[in-house]
CSV table of C-alpha atoms and ligand atoms in Angstrom, one decimal:
chain,number,residue,atom,x,y,z
A,2,UNK,CA,-137.2,116.8,10.0
A,3,UNK,CA,-135.5,115.3,12.4
A,4,UNK,CA,-134.3,111.7,11.9
A,5,UNK,CA,-135.6,109.2,14.3
A,6,UNK,CA,-133.2,107.6,17.1
A,7,UNK,CA,-133.2,103.7,15.9
A,8,UNK,CA,-129.6,102.8,16.8
A,9,UNK,CA,-127.6,102.4,20.0
A,10,UNK,CA,-124.0,102.0,20.6
A,11,UNK,CA,-123.0,100.3,23.4
A,12,UNK,CA,-119.0,100.3,24.4
A,13,UNK,CA,-117.7,97.2,26.1
A,14,UNK,CA,-114.6,96.9,25.4
A,15,UNK,CA,-112.9,98.2,28.7
A,16,UNK,CA,-110.7,96.3,30.9
A,17,UNK,CA,-112.7,96.5,33.9
A,18,UNK,CA,-109.7,97.1,36.2
A,19,UNK,CA,-111.6,98.0,39.0
A,20,UNK,CA,-113.3,94.8,39.5
A,21,UNK,CA,-110.3,92.3,39.2
A,22,UNK,CA,-110.0,89.7,39.8
A,23,UNK,CA,-113.7,89.3,39.2
A,24,UNK,CA,-113.4,90.7,35.3
A,25,UNK,CA,-110.1,88.6,34.8
A,26,UNK,CA,-111.9,86.0,32.8
A,27,UNK,CA,-115.5,87.3,32.7
A,28,UNK,CA,-116.4,90.7,31.3
A,29,UNK,CA,-117.2,92.9,33.6
A,30,UNK,CA,-121.0,93.8,31.9
A,31,UNK,CA,-121.7,90.2,32.5
A,32,UNK,CA,-121.7,90.7,36.3
A,33,UNK,CA,-125.0,89.7,37.9
A,34,UNK,CA,-127.3,92.2,39.4
A,35,UNK,CA,-129.8,89.8,41.0
A,36,UNK,CA,-130.3,87.2,38.2
A,37,UNK,CA,-129.7,89.1,35.0
A,38,UNK,CA,-126.2,90.4,33.5
A,39,UNK,CA,-125.7,94.3,34.4
A,40,UNK,CA,-125.7,94.2,30.3
A,41,UNK,CA,-129.6,93.0,30.2
A,42,UNK,CA,-130.9,95.7,32.3
A,43,UNK,CA,-129.1,98.5,29.4
A,44,UNK,CA,-130.1,96.5,26.8
A,45,UNK,CA,-133.7,96.5,28.3
A,46,UNK,CA,-133.6,100.0,28.9
A,47,UNK,CA,-133.0,100.7,25.4
A,48,UNK,CA,-135.8,98.5,24.1
A,49,UNK,CA,-138.0,100.4,26.0
A,50,UNK,CA,-137.1,103.7,24.7
A,51,UNK,CA,-137.2,102.5,21.0
A,52,UNK,CA,-133.9,101.3,19.9
A,53,UNK,CA,-134.2,98.9,17.5
A,54,UNK,CA,-130.6,98.2,16.3
A,55,UNK,CA,-127.7,97.6,18.9
A,56,UNK,CA,-123.7,97.9,18.2
A,57,UNK,CA,-121.7,96.5,20.9
A,58,UNK,CA,-118.3,97.6,20.5
A,59,UNK,CA,-116.2,94.8,21.9
A,60,UNK,CA,-112.9,93.5,22.3
A,61,UNK,CA,-110.5,90.4,23.6
A,62,UNK,CA,-112.7,88.3,26.4
A,63,UNK,CA,-115.9,89.5,25.4
A,64,UNK,CA,-117.6,86.8,23.4
A,65,UNK,CA,-119.6,85.8,26.9
A,66,UNK,CA,-121.4,89.1,25.4
A,67,UNK,CA,-122.5,87.7,22.2
A,68,UNK,CA,-123.3,84.3,23.9
A,69,UNK,CA,-125.9,85.9,26.4
A,70,UNK,CA,-127.9,87.6,23.1
A,71,UNK,CA,-127.8,84.8,21.1
A,72,UNK,CA,-130.3,81.6,20.5
A,73,UNK,CA,-128.9,78.9,22.9
A,74,UNK,CA,-130.5,75.6,21.3
A,75,UNK,CA,-129.5,73.1,23.2
A,76,UNK,CA,-131.1,74.9,26.5
A,77,UNK,CA,-134.2,75.7,24.5
A,78,UNK,CA,-134.6,72.1,23.8
A,79,UNK,CA,-133.8,70.8,27.0
A,80,UNK,CA,-136.5,73.5,29.1
A,81,UNK,CA,-139.2,72.9,26.4
A,82,UNK,CA,-138.8,68.8,26.6
A,83,UNK,CA,-138.9,69.4,30.6
A,84,UNK,CA,-141.8,71.9,30.6
A,85,UNK,CA,-139.7,74.7,32.3
A,86,UNK,CA,-141.5,77.4,31.0
A,87,UNK,CA,-140.8,79.9,32.9
A,88,UNK,CA,-136.8,79.8,32.5
A,89,UNK,CA,-137.9,79.1,29.0
A,90,UNK,CA,-139.0,82.9,28.5
A,91,UNK,CA,-136.4,84.0,30.5
A,92,UNK,CA,-133.8,83.1,27.9
A,93,UNK,CA,-135.5,83.1,24.8
A,94,UNK,CA,-137.6,86.6,25.3
A,95,UNK,CA,-134.7,88.6,26.1
A,96,UNK,CA,-135.4,90.8,22.7
A,97,UNK,CA,-138.0,91.2,20.3
A,98,UNK,CA,-138.0,89.4,17.2
A,99,UNK,CA,-136.9,92.0,15.1
A,100,UNK,CA,-134.0,94.1,16.7
A,101,UNK,CA,-131.0,93.9,15.3
A,102,UNK,CA,-127.5,93.4,16.6
A,103,UNK,CA,-124.1,93.9,15.8
A,104,UNK,CA,-120.8,93.4,17.0
A,105,UNK,CA,-117.7,95.2,16.2
A,106,UNK,CA,-114.2,94.8,17.7
A,107,UNK,CA,-111.9,97.8,19.2
A,108,UNK,CA,-108.7,96.4,18.7
A,109,UNK,CA,-106.9,98.2,21.7
A,110,UNK,CA,-109.1,100.0,24.8
A,111,UNK,CA,-107.7,103.3,23.3
A,112,UNK,CA,-110.7,105.3,24.9
A,113,UNK,CA,-114.1,105.9,25.1
A,114,UNK,CA,-113.9,108.4,21.9
A,115,UNK,CA,-112.4,105.9,20.1
A,116,UNK,CA,-114.5,102.6,21.1
A,117,UNK,CA,-117.6,104.7,19.7
A,118,UNK,CA,-115.8,105.5,16.7
A,119,UNK,CA,-115.4,101.9,15.7
A,120,UNK,CA,-119.3,101.9,15.3
A,121,UNK,CA,-119.1,104.5,12.6
A,122,UNK,CA,-120.0,102.4,9.5
A,123,UNK,CA,-123.1,100.8,11.2
A,124,UNK,CA,-124.6,104.1,12.5
A,125,UNK,CA,-124.2,105.8,9.1
A,126,UNK,CA,-125.6,109.4,9.1
A,127,UNK,CA,-128.3,108.7,11.4
A,128,UNK,CA,-128.4,110.1,15.1
A,129,UNK,CA,-128.1,107.3,17.6
A,130,UNK,CA,-127.7,106.6,21.4
A,131,UNK,CA,-125.0,105.8,23.4
A,132,UNK,CA,-125.3,103.8,26.5
A,133,UNK,CA,-122.4,103.0,28.7
A,134,UNK,CA,-123.2,99.7,30.6
A,135,UNK,CA,-121.5,100.4,33.4
A,136,UNK,CA,-124.6,102.6,34.8
A,137,UNK,CA,-127.8,100.9,35.3
A,138,UNK,CA,-130.3,103.8,35.3
A,139,UNK,CA,-133.3,103.3,36.8
A,140,UNK,CA,-136.9,105.2,37.2
A,141,UNK,CA,-140.3,103.6,37.8
A,142,UNK,CA,-141.9,106.5,36.3
A,143,UNK,CA,-139.9,107.9,33.6
A,144,UNK,CA,-137.5,106.3,30.5
A,145,UNK,CA,-134.5,108.8,31.0
A,146,UNK,CA,-133.3,107.9,27.5
A,147,UNK,CA,-136.8,108.4,26.1
A,148,UNK,CA,-137.0,111.7,27.5
A,149,UNK,CA,-133.2,112.6,25.6
A,150,UNK,CA,-134.7,111.0,22.5
A,151,UNK,CA,-137.9,113.2,22.7
A,152,UNK,CA,-135.5,116.2,23.3
A,153,UNK,CA,-133.5,115.5,20.0
A,154,UNK,CA,-136.5,114.9,17.7
A,155,UNK,CA,-137.6,118.3,19.1
A,156,UNK,CA,-134.5,120.2,18.8
A,157,UNK,CA,-132.0,118.2,16.3
A,158,UNK,CA,-129.5,118.6,19.1
A,159,UNK,CA,-127.2,116.4,21.0
A,160,UNK,CA,-128.2,115.6,24.0
A,161,UNK,CA,-126.4,114.1,27.4
A,162,UNK,CA,-127.8,112.7,30.8
A,163,UNK,CA,-126.6,114.5,33.9
A,164,UNK,CA,-127.1,114.3,37.3
A,165,UNK,CA,-126.8,117.0,40.3
A,166,UNK,CA,-124.0,115.7,42.6
A,167,UNK,CA,-122.5,116.8,45.7
A,168,UNK,CA,-120.1,119.7,45.0
A,169,UNK,CA,-117.2,118.0,46.6
A,170,UNK,CA,-117.3,115.2,44.5
A,171,UNK,CA,-117.1,117.3,40.8
A,172,UNK,CA,-113.5,115.9,40.2
A,173,UNK,CA,-115.1,112.4,39.8
A,174,UNK,CA,-116.8,113.4,36.8
A,175,UNK,CA,-117.2,115.5,33.5
A,176,UNK,CA,-119.3,118.6,34.4
A,177,UNK,CA,-121.7,120.7,32.8
A,178,UNK,CA,-121.1,124.3,31.9
A,179,UNK,CA,-124.4,126.1,31.7
A,180,UNK,CA,-123.6,129.6,32.5
A,181,UNK,CA,-126.9,131.5,33.4
A,182,UNK,CA,-129.3,129.0,31.5
A,183,UNK,CA,-132.5,127.7,33.2
A,184,UNK,CA,-133.5,124.3,33.7
A,185,UNK,CA,-136.8,124.1,31.6
A,186,UNK,CA,-138.9,120.8,32.5
A,187,UNK,CA,-135.7,118.8,33.1
A,188,UNK,CA,-133.7,119.9,30.2
A,189,UNK,CA,-130.8,122.8,30.2
A,190,UNK,CA,-128.7,123.7,27.5
A,191,UNK,CA,-125.0,123.4,27.8
A,192,UNK,CA,-122.3,125.4,27.0
A,193,UNK,CA,-119.3,123.4,27.6
A,194,UNK,CA,-117.9,120.2,29.5
A,195,UNK,CA,-115.2,120.2,32.4
A,196,UNK,CA,-113.7,117.0,32.6
A,197,UNK,CA,-112.9,116.5,36.4
A,198,UNK,CA,-113.3,119.7,37.7
A,199,UNK,CA,-111.9,120.3,41.3
A,200,UNK,CA,-115.1,121.9,43.2
A,201,UNK,CA,-113.8,125.5,43.3
A,202,UNK,CA,-113.3,125.3,39.6
A,203,UNK,CA,-116.5,123.2,39.0
A,204,UNK,CA,-119.0,125.5,36.6
A,205,UNK,CA,-121.7,123.5,37.8
A,206,UNK,CA,-122.9,120.0,40.0
A,207,UNK,CA,-124.1,118.8,37.0
A,208,UNK,CA,-122.2,115.3,36.1
A,209,UNK,CA,-122.4,113.8,32.7
A,210,UNK,CA,-123.8,110.1,33.2
A,211,UNK,CA,-123.8,107.2,30.5
A,212,UNK,CA,-125.9,108.2,28.4
A,213,UNK,CA,-126.0,110.3,25.2
A,214,UNK,CA,-128.0,111.0,22.2
A,215,UNK,CA,-125.8,112.2,19.3
A,216,UNK,CA,-125.8,113.7,15.7
A,217,UNK,CA,-123.7,111.6,13.5
A,218,UNK,CA,-121.7,114.8,13.4
A,219,UNK,CA,-119.9,113.6,16.4
A,220,UNK,CA,-117.5,111.2,14.5
A,221,UNK,CA,-116.2,113.8,12.5
A,222,UNK,CA,-114.9,115.5,15.8
A,223,UNK,CA,-113.8,112.1,17.2
A,224,UNK,CA,-111.9,111.5,14.1
A,225,UNK,CA,-110.0,115.0,14.8
A,226,UNK,CA,-109.4,114.2,18.6
A,227,UNK,CA,-105.9,113.6,19.6
A,228,UNK,CA,-105.2,111.5,23.0
A,229,UNK,CA,-106.2,113.5,25.7
A,230,UNK,CA,-106.5,112.6,29.8
A,231,UNK,CA,-105.1,109.1,30.1
A,232,UNK,CA,-103.3,109.2,26.6
A,233,UNK,CA,-106.9,107.9,25.7
A,234,UNK,CA,-109.1,109.3,22.7
A,235,UNK,CA,-111.8,111.2,25.4
A,236,UNK,CA,-115.2,111.4,23.9
A,237,UNK,CA,-115.8,114.8,26.0
A,238,UNK,CA,-113.0,116.1,23.9
A,239,UNK,CA,-115.2,115.2,20.9
A,240,UNK,CA,-118.4,116.7,22.5
A,241,UNK,CA,-116.7,120.1,23.5
A,242,UNK,CA,-115.6,120.6,19.7
A,243,UNK,CA,-118.9,119.8,18.0
A,244,UNK,CA,-120.3,122.3,21.1
A,245,UNK,CA,-118.8,124.8,18.9
A,246,UNK,CA,-120.8,123.9,16.0
A,247,UNK,CA,-124.3,122.4,17.2
A,248,UNK,CA,-126.3,122.8,20.5
A,249,UNK,CA,-126.3,120.4,23.6
A,250,UNK,CA,-128.8,120.3,26.2
A,251,UNK,CA,-128.5,118.1,29.3
A,252,UNK,CA,-131.4,116.2,30.8
A,253,UNK,CA,-131.5,115.8,34.3
A,254,UNK,CA,-131.6,112.0,35.9
A,255,UNK,CA,-134.5,111.8,38.2
A,256,UNK,CA,-134.3,108.4,39.4
A,257,UNK,CA,-131.7,105.9,40.2
A,258,UNK,CA,-128.1,105.7,39.0
A,259,UNK,CA,-125.8,102.9,39.9
A,260,UNK,CA,-122.5,102.7,38.9
A,261,UNK,CA,-121.6,98.9,38.5
A,262,UNK,CA,-118.3,99.5,37.2
A,263,UNK,CA,-117.4,100.6,40.9
A,264,UNK,CA,-117.7,97.7,43.8
A,265,UNK,CA,-120.1,99.9,45.9
A,266,UNK,CA,-122.5,101.1,43.0
A,267,UNK,CA,-122.9,97.6,42.2
A,268,UNK,CA,-123.5,96.5,45.3
A,269,UNK,CA,-125.8,99.1,45.8
A,270,UNK,CA,-127.4,97.9,42.5
A,271,UNK,CA,-127.6,94.3,44.1
A,272,UNK,CA,-129.2,95.6,47.3
A,273,UNK,CA,-131.9,97.9,45.4
A,274,UNK,CA,-133.2,95.3,42.6
A,275,UNK,CA,-133.2,92.6,45.4
A,276,UNK,CA,-135.3,94.5,47.7
A,277,UNK,CA,-137.3,95.1,45.0
A,278,UNK,CA,-138.1,91.7,44.3
A,279,UNK,CA,-141.3,90.2,45.3
A,280,UNK,CA,-139.6,86.8,46.3
A,281,UNK,CA,-136.1,87.8,47.9
A,282,UNK,CA,-137.4,91.1,48.9
A,283,UNK,CA,-139.1,90.4,51.8
A,284,UNK,CA,-136.6,87.9,53.4
A,285,UNK,CA,-133.4,90.4,52.7
A,286,UNK,CA,-134.8,93.5,54.2
A,287,UNK,CA,-135.4,90.9,57.4
A,288,UNK,CA,-131.8,89.9,57.3
A,289,UNK,CA,-130.6,93.3,56.4
A,290,UNK,CA,-132.6,94.4,59.5
A,291,UNK,CA,-131.2,91.4,61.5
A,292,UNK,CA,-127.7,92.1,60.4
A,293,UNK,CA,-127.7,95.7,60.8
A,294,UNK,CA,-128.5,95.2,64.9
A,295,UNK,CA,-125.4,93.1,65.2
A,296,UNK,CA,-122.2,94.3,67.2
A,297,UNK,CA,-120.0,94.3,64.2
A,298,UNK,CA,-122.1,96.0,62.0
A,299,UNK,CA,-122.8,98.9,64.5
A,300,UNK,CA,-119.5,99.4,65.3
A,301,UNK,CA,-119.0,100.3,61.8
A,302,UNK,CA,-118.3,104.0,60.6
A,303,UNK,CA,-120.6,105.6,58.3
A,304,UNK,CA,-118.4,106.6,54.8
B,11,UTP,P1,-114.6,102.6,32.0
B,11,UTP,O1,-113.3,103.1,32.0
B,11,UTP,O2,-115.5,102.9,32.9
B,11,UTP,O3,-114.2,101.2,32.0
B,11,UTP,O4,-115.4,103.1,30.3
B,11,UTP,P2,-113.3,100.4,32.3
B,11,UTP,O5,-111.8,100.4,31.4
B,11,UTP,O6,-113.7,99.1,31.8
B,11,UTP,O7,-113.0,100.1,33.4
B,11,UTP,P3,-112.3,100.1,34.7
B,11,UTP,O8,-111.8,101.6,34.9
B,11,UTP,O9,-110.7,99.3,34.1
B,11,UTP,O10,-112.4,99.6,35.8
B,11,UTP,C1,-116.7,103.1,30.6
B,11,UTP,C2,-117.3,102.4,29.4
B,11,UTP,O11,-116.8,102.5,28.1
B,11,UTP,C3,-116.3,101.3,27.6
B,11,UTP,C4,-116.2,100.5,29.2
B,11,UTP,O12,-116.2,98.8,28.5
B,11,UTP,C5,-117.3,100.9,29.5
B,11,UTP,O13,-118.4,100.3,29.6
B,11,UTP,N1,-114.7,101.4,26.9
B,11,UTP,C6,-113.9,102.0,27.6
B,11,UTP,C7,-114.7,101.0,25.4
B,11,UTP,O14,-115.2,100.2,25.2
B,11,UTP,N2,-113.2,101.0,25.2
B,11,UTP,C8,-112.2,101.8,25.9
B,11,UTP,O15,-111.6,101.6,25.5
B,11,UTP,C9,-112.5,102.5,27.1
């Protein structure tokens, strides 16, 4: 019998240098997409997939994340007295009552593998999910993490979320080597991971994105991993050595993925969710149409 995936690790100890100066005093994960911090989208996605316990791997200057998920007693009291019920719900209903949150520190940002390892004692011997809060993953019709957990339940194997990227962009991602495996119901067996391959060397166009379901055995592999790319303990290296012992599957994302650690991806996310918002969506659409017709924007060359 496979163990149920009910815990998730969210590594939030990175420095967010691509977003300076915004991230000088504010954690990148707390930047706002429309009216919620990025991290809240990611936690909501995990809750929807059945996650009950969260382990945040934090670092210096990240206390705003803890505060965001804490109970703001003074604010609650004030909103109750003023009868501001909608606002009250927006600060009190973030998490179901029985959700457990744990915070552990990564002393120095020594890499994603090192960050995940800090959660080892809280995770214990259970399978668990990892969600990189840089990525907002969204699909109206299915929750990709739920699908990944279903694959784990069925196979007892490790699962990564992948997305099909244009061939010329493979050097920005970890890429799956699927050899001659066929995609079945959005799921494909992985035979290897290649970090940032040039297009001519890329074994596929399936890029690893920020969602994973691991067996606890990944911790043994991280423990043995020596510093790799950028002098950091890389999660991909640990995954590659685990692949020699256990199966890995890729689940192909059908919906949207916004890389909110990047300025362009962050703006895309804001536009997408703002346009979906019933109050500001219509106004924003009109505004976009208006400014798109203005000379300064029609002169812009496409990327
Ligand atoms: P990134 O490399 O995208 O995040 O790591 P970063 O280092 O904060 O960003 P830049 O490149 O400087 O702008 C992906 C995720 O892994 C976490 C980050 O917080 C981010 O959520 N991470 C990365 C850690 O928790 N610890 C690390 O040592 C590295």
